[in-house]
mmCIF file of C-alpha atoms in Angstrom:
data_model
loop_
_atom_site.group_PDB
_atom_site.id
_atom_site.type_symbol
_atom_site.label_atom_id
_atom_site.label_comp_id
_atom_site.label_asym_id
_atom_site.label_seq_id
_atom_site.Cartn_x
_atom_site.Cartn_y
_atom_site.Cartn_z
ATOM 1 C CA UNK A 1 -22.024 -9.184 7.805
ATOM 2 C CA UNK A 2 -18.762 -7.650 8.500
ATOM 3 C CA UNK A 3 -15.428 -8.360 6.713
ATOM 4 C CA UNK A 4 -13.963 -9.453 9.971
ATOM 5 C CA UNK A 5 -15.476 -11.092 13.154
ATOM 6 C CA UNK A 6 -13.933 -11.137 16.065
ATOM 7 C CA UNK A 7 -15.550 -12.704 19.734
ATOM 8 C CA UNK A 8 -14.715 -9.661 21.947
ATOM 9 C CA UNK A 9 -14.716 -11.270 25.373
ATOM 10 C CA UNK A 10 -13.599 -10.309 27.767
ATOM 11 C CA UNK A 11 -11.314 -13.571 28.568
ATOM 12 C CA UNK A 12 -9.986 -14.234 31.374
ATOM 13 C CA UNK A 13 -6.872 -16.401 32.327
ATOM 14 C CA UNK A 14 -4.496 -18.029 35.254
ATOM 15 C CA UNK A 15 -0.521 -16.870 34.619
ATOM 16 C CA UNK A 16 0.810 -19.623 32.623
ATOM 17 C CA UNK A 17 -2.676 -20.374 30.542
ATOM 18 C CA UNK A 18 -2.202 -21.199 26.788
ATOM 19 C CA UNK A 19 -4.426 -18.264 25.338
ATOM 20 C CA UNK A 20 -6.167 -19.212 21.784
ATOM 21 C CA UNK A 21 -7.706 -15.703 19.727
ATOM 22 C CA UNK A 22 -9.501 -16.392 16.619
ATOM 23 C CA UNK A 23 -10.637 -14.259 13.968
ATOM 24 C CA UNK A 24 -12.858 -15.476 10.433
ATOM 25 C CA UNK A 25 -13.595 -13.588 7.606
ATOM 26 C CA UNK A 26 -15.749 -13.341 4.416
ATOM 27 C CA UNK A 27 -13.697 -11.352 1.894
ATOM 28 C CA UNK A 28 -11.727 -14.314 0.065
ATOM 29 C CA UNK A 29 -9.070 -11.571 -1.493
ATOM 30 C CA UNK A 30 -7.262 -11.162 2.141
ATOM 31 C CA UNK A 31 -3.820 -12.258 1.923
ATOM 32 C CA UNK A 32 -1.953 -10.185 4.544
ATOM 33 C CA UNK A 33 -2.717 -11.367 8.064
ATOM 34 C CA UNK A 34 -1.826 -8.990 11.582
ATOM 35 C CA UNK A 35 -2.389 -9.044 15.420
ATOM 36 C CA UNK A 36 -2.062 -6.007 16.937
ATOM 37 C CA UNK A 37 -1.987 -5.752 20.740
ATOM 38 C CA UNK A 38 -3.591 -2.583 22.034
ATOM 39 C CA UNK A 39 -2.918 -1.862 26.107
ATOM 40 C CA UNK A 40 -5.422 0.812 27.377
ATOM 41 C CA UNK A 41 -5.450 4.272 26.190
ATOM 42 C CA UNK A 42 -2.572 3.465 24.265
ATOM 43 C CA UNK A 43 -2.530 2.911 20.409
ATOM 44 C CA UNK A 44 -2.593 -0.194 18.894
ATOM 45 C CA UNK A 45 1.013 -2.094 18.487
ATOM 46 C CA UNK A 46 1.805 -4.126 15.638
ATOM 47 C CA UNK A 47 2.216 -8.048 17.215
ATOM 48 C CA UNK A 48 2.839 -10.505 13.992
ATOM 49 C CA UNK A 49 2.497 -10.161 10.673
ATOM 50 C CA UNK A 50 1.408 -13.026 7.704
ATOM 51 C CA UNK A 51 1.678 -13.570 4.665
ATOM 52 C CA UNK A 52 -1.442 -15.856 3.403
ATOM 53 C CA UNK A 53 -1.199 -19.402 4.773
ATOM 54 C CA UNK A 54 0.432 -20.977 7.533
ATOM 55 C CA UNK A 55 2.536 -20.459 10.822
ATOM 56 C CA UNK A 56 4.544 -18.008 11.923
ATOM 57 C CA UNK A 57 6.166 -18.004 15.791
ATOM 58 C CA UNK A 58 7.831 -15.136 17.777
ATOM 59 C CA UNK A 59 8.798 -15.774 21.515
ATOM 60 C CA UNK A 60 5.425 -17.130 22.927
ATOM 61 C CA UNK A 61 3.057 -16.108 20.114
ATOM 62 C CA UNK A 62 2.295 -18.366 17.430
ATOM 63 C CA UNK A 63 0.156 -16.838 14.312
ATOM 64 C CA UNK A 64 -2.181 -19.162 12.671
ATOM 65 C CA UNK A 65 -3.579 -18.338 8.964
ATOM 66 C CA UNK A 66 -6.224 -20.931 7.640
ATOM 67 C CA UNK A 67 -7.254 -19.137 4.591
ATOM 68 C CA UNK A 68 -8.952 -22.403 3.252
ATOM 69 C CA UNK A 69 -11.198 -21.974 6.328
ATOM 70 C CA UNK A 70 -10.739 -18.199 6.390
ATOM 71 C CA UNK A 71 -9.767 -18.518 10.217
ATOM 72 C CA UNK A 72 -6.737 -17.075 11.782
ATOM 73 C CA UNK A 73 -5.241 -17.608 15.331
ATOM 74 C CA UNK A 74 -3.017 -16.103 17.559
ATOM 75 C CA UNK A 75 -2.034 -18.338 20.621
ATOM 76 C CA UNK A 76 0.362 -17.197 23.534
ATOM 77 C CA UNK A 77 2.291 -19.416 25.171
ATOM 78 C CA UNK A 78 2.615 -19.675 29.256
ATOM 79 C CA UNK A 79 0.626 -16.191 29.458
ATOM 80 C CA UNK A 80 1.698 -13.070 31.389
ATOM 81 C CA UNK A 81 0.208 -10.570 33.620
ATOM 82 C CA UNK A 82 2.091 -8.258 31.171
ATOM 83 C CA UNK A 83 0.072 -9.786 28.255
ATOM 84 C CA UNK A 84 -3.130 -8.526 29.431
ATOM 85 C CA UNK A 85 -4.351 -5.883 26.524
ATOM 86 C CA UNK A 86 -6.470 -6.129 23.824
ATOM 87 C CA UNK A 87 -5.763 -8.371 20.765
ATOM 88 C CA UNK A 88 -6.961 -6.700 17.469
ATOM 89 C CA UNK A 89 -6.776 -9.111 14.399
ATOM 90 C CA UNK A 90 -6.365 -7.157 11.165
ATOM 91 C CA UNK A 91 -6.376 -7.619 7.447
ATOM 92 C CA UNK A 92 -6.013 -6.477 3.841
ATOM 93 C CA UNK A 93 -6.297 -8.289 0.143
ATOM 94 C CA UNK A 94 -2.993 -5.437 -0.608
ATOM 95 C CA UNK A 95 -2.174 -3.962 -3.994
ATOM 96 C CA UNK A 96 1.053 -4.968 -5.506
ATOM 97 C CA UNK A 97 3.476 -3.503 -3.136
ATOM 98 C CA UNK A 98 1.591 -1.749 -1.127
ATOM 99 C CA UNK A 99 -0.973 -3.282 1.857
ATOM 100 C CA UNK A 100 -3.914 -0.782 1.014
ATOM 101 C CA UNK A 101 -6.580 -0.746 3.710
ATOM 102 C CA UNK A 102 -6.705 -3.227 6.835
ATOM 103 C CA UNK A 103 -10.244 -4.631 8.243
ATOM 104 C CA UNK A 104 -9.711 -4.796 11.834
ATOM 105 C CA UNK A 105 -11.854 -6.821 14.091
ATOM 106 C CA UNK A 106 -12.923 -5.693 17.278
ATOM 107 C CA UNK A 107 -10.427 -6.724 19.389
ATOM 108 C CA UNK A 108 -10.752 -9.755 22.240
ATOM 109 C CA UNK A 109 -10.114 -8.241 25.562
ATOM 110 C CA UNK A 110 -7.946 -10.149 27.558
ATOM 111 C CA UNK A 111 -6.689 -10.063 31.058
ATOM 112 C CA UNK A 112 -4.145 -12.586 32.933
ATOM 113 C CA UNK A 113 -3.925 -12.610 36.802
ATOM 114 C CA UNK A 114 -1.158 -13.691 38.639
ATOM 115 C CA UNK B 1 12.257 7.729 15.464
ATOM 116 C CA UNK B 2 9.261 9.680 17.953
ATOM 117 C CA UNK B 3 6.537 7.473 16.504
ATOM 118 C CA UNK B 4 3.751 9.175 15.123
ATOM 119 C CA UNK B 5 2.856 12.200 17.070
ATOM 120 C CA UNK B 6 -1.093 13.232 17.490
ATOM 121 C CA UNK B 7 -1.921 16.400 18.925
ATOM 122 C CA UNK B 8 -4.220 17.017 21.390
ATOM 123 C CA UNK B 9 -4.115 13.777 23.462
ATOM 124 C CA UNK B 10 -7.188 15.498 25.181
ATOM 125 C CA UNK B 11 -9.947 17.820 23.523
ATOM 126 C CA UNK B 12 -13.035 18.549 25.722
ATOM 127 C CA UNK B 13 -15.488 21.013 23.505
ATOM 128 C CA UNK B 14 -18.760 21.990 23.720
ATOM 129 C CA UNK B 15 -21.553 20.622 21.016
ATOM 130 C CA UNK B 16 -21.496 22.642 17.981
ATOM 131 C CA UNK B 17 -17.430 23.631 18.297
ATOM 132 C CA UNK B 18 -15.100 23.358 15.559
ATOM 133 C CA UNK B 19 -13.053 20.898 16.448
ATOM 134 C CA UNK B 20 -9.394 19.957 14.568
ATOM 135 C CA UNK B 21 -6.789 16.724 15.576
ATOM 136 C CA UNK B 22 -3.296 17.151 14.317
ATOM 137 C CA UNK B 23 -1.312 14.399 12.944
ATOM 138 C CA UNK B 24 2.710 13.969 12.277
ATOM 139 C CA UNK B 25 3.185 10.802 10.672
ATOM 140 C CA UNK B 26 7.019 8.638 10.333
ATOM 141 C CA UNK B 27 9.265 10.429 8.655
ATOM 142 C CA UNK B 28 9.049 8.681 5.236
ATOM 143 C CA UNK B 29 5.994 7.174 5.296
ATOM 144 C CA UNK B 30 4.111 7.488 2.224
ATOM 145 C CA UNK B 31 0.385 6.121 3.692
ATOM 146 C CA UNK B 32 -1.844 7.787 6.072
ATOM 147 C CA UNK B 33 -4.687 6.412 7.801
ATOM 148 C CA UNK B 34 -7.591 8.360 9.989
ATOM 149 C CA UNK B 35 -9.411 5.716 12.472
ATOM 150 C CA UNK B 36 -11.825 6.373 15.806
ATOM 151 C CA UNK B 37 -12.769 3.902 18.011
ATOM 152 C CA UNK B 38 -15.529 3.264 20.566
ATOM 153 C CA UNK B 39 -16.490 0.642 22.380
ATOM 154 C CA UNK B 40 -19.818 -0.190 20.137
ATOM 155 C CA UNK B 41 -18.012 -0.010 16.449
ATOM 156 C CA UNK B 42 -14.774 -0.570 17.420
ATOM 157 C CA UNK B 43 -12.246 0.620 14.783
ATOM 158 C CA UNK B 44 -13.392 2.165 12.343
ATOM 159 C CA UNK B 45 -11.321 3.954 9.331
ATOM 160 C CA UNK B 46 -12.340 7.639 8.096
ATOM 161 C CA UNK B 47 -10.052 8.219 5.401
ATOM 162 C CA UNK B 48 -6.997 7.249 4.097
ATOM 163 C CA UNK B 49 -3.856 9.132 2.045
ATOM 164 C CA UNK B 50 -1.676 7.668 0.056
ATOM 165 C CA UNK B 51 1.423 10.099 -1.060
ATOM 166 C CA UNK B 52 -0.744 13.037 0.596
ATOM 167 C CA UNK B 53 -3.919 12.340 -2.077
ATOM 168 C CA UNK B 54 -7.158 11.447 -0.582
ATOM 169 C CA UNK B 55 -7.445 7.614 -1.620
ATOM 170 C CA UNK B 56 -10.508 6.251 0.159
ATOM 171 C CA UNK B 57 -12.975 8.618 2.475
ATOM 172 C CA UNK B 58 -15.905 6.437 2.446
ATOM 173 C CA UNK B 59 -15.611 5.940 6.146
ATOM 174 C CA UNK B 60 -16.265 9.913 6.622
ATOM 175 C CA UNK B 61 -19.584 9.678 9.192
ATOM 176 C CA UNK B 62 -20.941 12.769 7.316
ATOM 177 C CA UNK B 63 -20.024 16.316 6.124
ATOM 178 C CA UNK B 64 -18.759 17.563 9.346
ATOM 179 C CA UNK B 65 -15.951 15.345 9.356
ATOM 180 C CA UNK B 66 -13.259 17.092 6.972
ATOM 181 C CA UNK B 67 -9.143 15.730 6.389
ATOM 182 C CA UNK B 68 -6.804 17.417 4.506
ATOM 183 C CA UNK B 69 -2.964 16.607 4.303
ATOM 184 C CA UNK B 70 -1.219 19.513 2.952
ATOM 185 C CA UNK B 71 2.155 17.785 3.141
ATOM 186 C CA UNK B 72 4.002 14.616 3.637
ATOM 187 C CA UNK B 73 4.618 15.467 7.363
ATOM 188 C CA UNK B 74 1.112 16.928 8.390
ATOM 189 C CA UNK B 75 -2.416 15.975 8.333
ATOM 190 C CA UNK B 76 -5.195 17.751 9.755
ATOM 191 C CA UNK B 77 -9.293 16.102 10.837
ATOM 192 C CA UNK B 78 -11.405 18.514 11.263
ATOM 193 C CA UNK B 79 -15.100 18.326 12.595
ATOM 194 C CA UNK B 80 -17.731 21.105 12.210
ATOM 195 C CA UNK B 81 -19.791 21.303 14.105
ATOM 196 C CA UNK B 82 -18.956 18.803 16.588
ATOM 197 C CA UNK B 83 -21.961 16.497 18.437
ATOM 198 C CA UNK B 84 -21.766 14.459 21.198
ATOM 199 C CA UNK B 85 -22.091 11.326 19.521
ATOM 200 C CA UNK B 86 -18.600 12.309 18.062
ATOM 201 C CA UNK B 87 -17.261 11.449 21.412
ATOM 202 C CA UNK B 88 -14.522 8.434 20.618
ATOM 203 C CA UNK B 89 -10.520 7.891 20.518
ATOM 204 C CA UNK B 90 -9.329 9.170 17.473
ATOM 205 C CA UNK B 91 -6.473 7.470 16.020
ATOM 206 C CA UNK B 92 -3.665 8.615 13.280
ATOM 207 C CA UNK B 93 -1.435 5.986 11.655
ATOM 208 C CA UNK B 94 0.809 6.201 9.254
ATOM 209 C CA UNK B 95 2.892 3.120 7.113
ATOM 210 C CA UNK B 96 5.703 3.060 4.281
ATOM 211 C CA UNK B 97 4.573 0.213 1.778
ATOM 212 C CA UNK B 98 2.215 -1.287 3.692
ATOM 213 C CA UNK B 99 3.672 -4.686 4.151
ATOM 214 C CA UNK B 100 4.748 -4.144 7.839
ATOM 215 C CA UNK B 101 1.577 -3.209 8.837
ATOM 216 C CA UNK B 102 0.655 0.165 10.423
ATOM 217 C CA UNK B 103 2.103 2.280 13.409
ATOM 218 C CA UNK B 104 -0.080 4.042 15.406
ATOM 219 C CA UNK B 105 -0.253 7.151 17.225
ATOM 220 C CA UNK B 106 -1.357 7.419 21.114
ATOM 221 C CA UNK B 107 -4.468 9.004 19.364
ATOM 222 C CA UNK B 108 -6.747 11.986 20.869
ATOM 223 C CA UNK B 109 -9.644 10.940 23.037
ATOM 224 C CA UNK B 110 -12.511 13.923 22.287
ATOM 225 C CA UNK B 111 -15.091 14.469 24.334
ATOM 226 C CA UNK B 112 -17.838 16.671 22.935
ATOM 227 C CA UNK B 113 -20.538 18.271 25.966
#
């Protein structure tokens, strides 16, 4: 089983959509929690960042950490063309100060059409 | 701040060609992360440097695959020989505690004929 699973897709949404991405895991130690957004043949960009459980909300994106569950979410509100990308969920148990390595799922591929 | 720069963004080589990616990292940045991607594995990470040491190469496919960082400002994957099925995106990233994540180069996408 892999540390992190992530449904790749592709999805597939009307401008304006709520868009739900959901991650789980198996490795109890995580406690740092990221979305990176990766457009194509660019690198991936760093989208929200968590810190163990809860909410956190930027703009349209809401992060969801459900460590309990070991499920984390990333929902974007009234969706853009613009938002179409890949969504990469990513995380690491960290070291004291420092974050260590990041698990990465595979990224959900998502595209939203006018 | 450039980002961090990879060099080539393009290799085409022939199987059994040495071939080396070039990575500047943030000025400052003390981490240093090797990753390729495909569209079967995904991301996966090579190796990783913290302070220019070698902290975690498990990911290395095999011996071809070398990484050296000679300096806080250069790091260097080498593969020799190369095969085809080393054909992915190869992505450098570099980050300063850790705790804002990573930032990634625009990576090198290798072909290998």
């Amino acid at each position: 089983q892999k540390e992190v699973e992530q449904d790749p897709g592709p999805l597939s949404v009307p401008e304006g959509a709520i868009v739900s991405l959901n991650c789980t895991y198996s490795n109890s130690a995580f406690q740092y929690f990221m979305w990176y957004r990766q457009y194509s043949r660019k690198g991936p960009e760093l989208l929200m960042y968590t810190y163990s459980s809860g909410n956190k909300e930027d703009g349209r994106f809401t992060a969801q950490v459900d460590k309990s569950s070991k499920y984390i979410s990333l929902f974007i509100r009234d969706s853009q063309p613009s938002d179409s990308a890949t969504y990469l969920c990513a995380m690491s148990a960290g070291r004291g100060s420092t974050l260590g390595r990041l698990y990465f799922g595979r990224g959900t591929q998502l595209t939203v059409w006018p | 701040d450039a980002g961090v720069i990879q060099s080539p963004r393009h290799e085409v080589t022939e199987m059994g060609q040495e071939v080396t990616l070039r990575c500047k990292p943030i000025s400052g940045h003390n981490s240093l992360f090797w990753y390729r991607q495909t569209m079967m594995r995904g991301l996966e990470l090579l190796i990783y440097f913290n302070n220019n040491v070698p902290i975690d190469d498990s990911g290395m496919p095999e011996d071809r695959f070398s990484a050296k960082m000679p300096n806080a400002s250069f790091s260097t994957l080498k593969i020799q020989p190369s095969e085809p099925r080393d054909s992915a995106v190869y992505f450098c990233a570099s980050s300063l505690t850790g705790r804002d994540g990573y930032t990634f180069g625009s990576g090198t996408r290798l072909t290998v004929v």
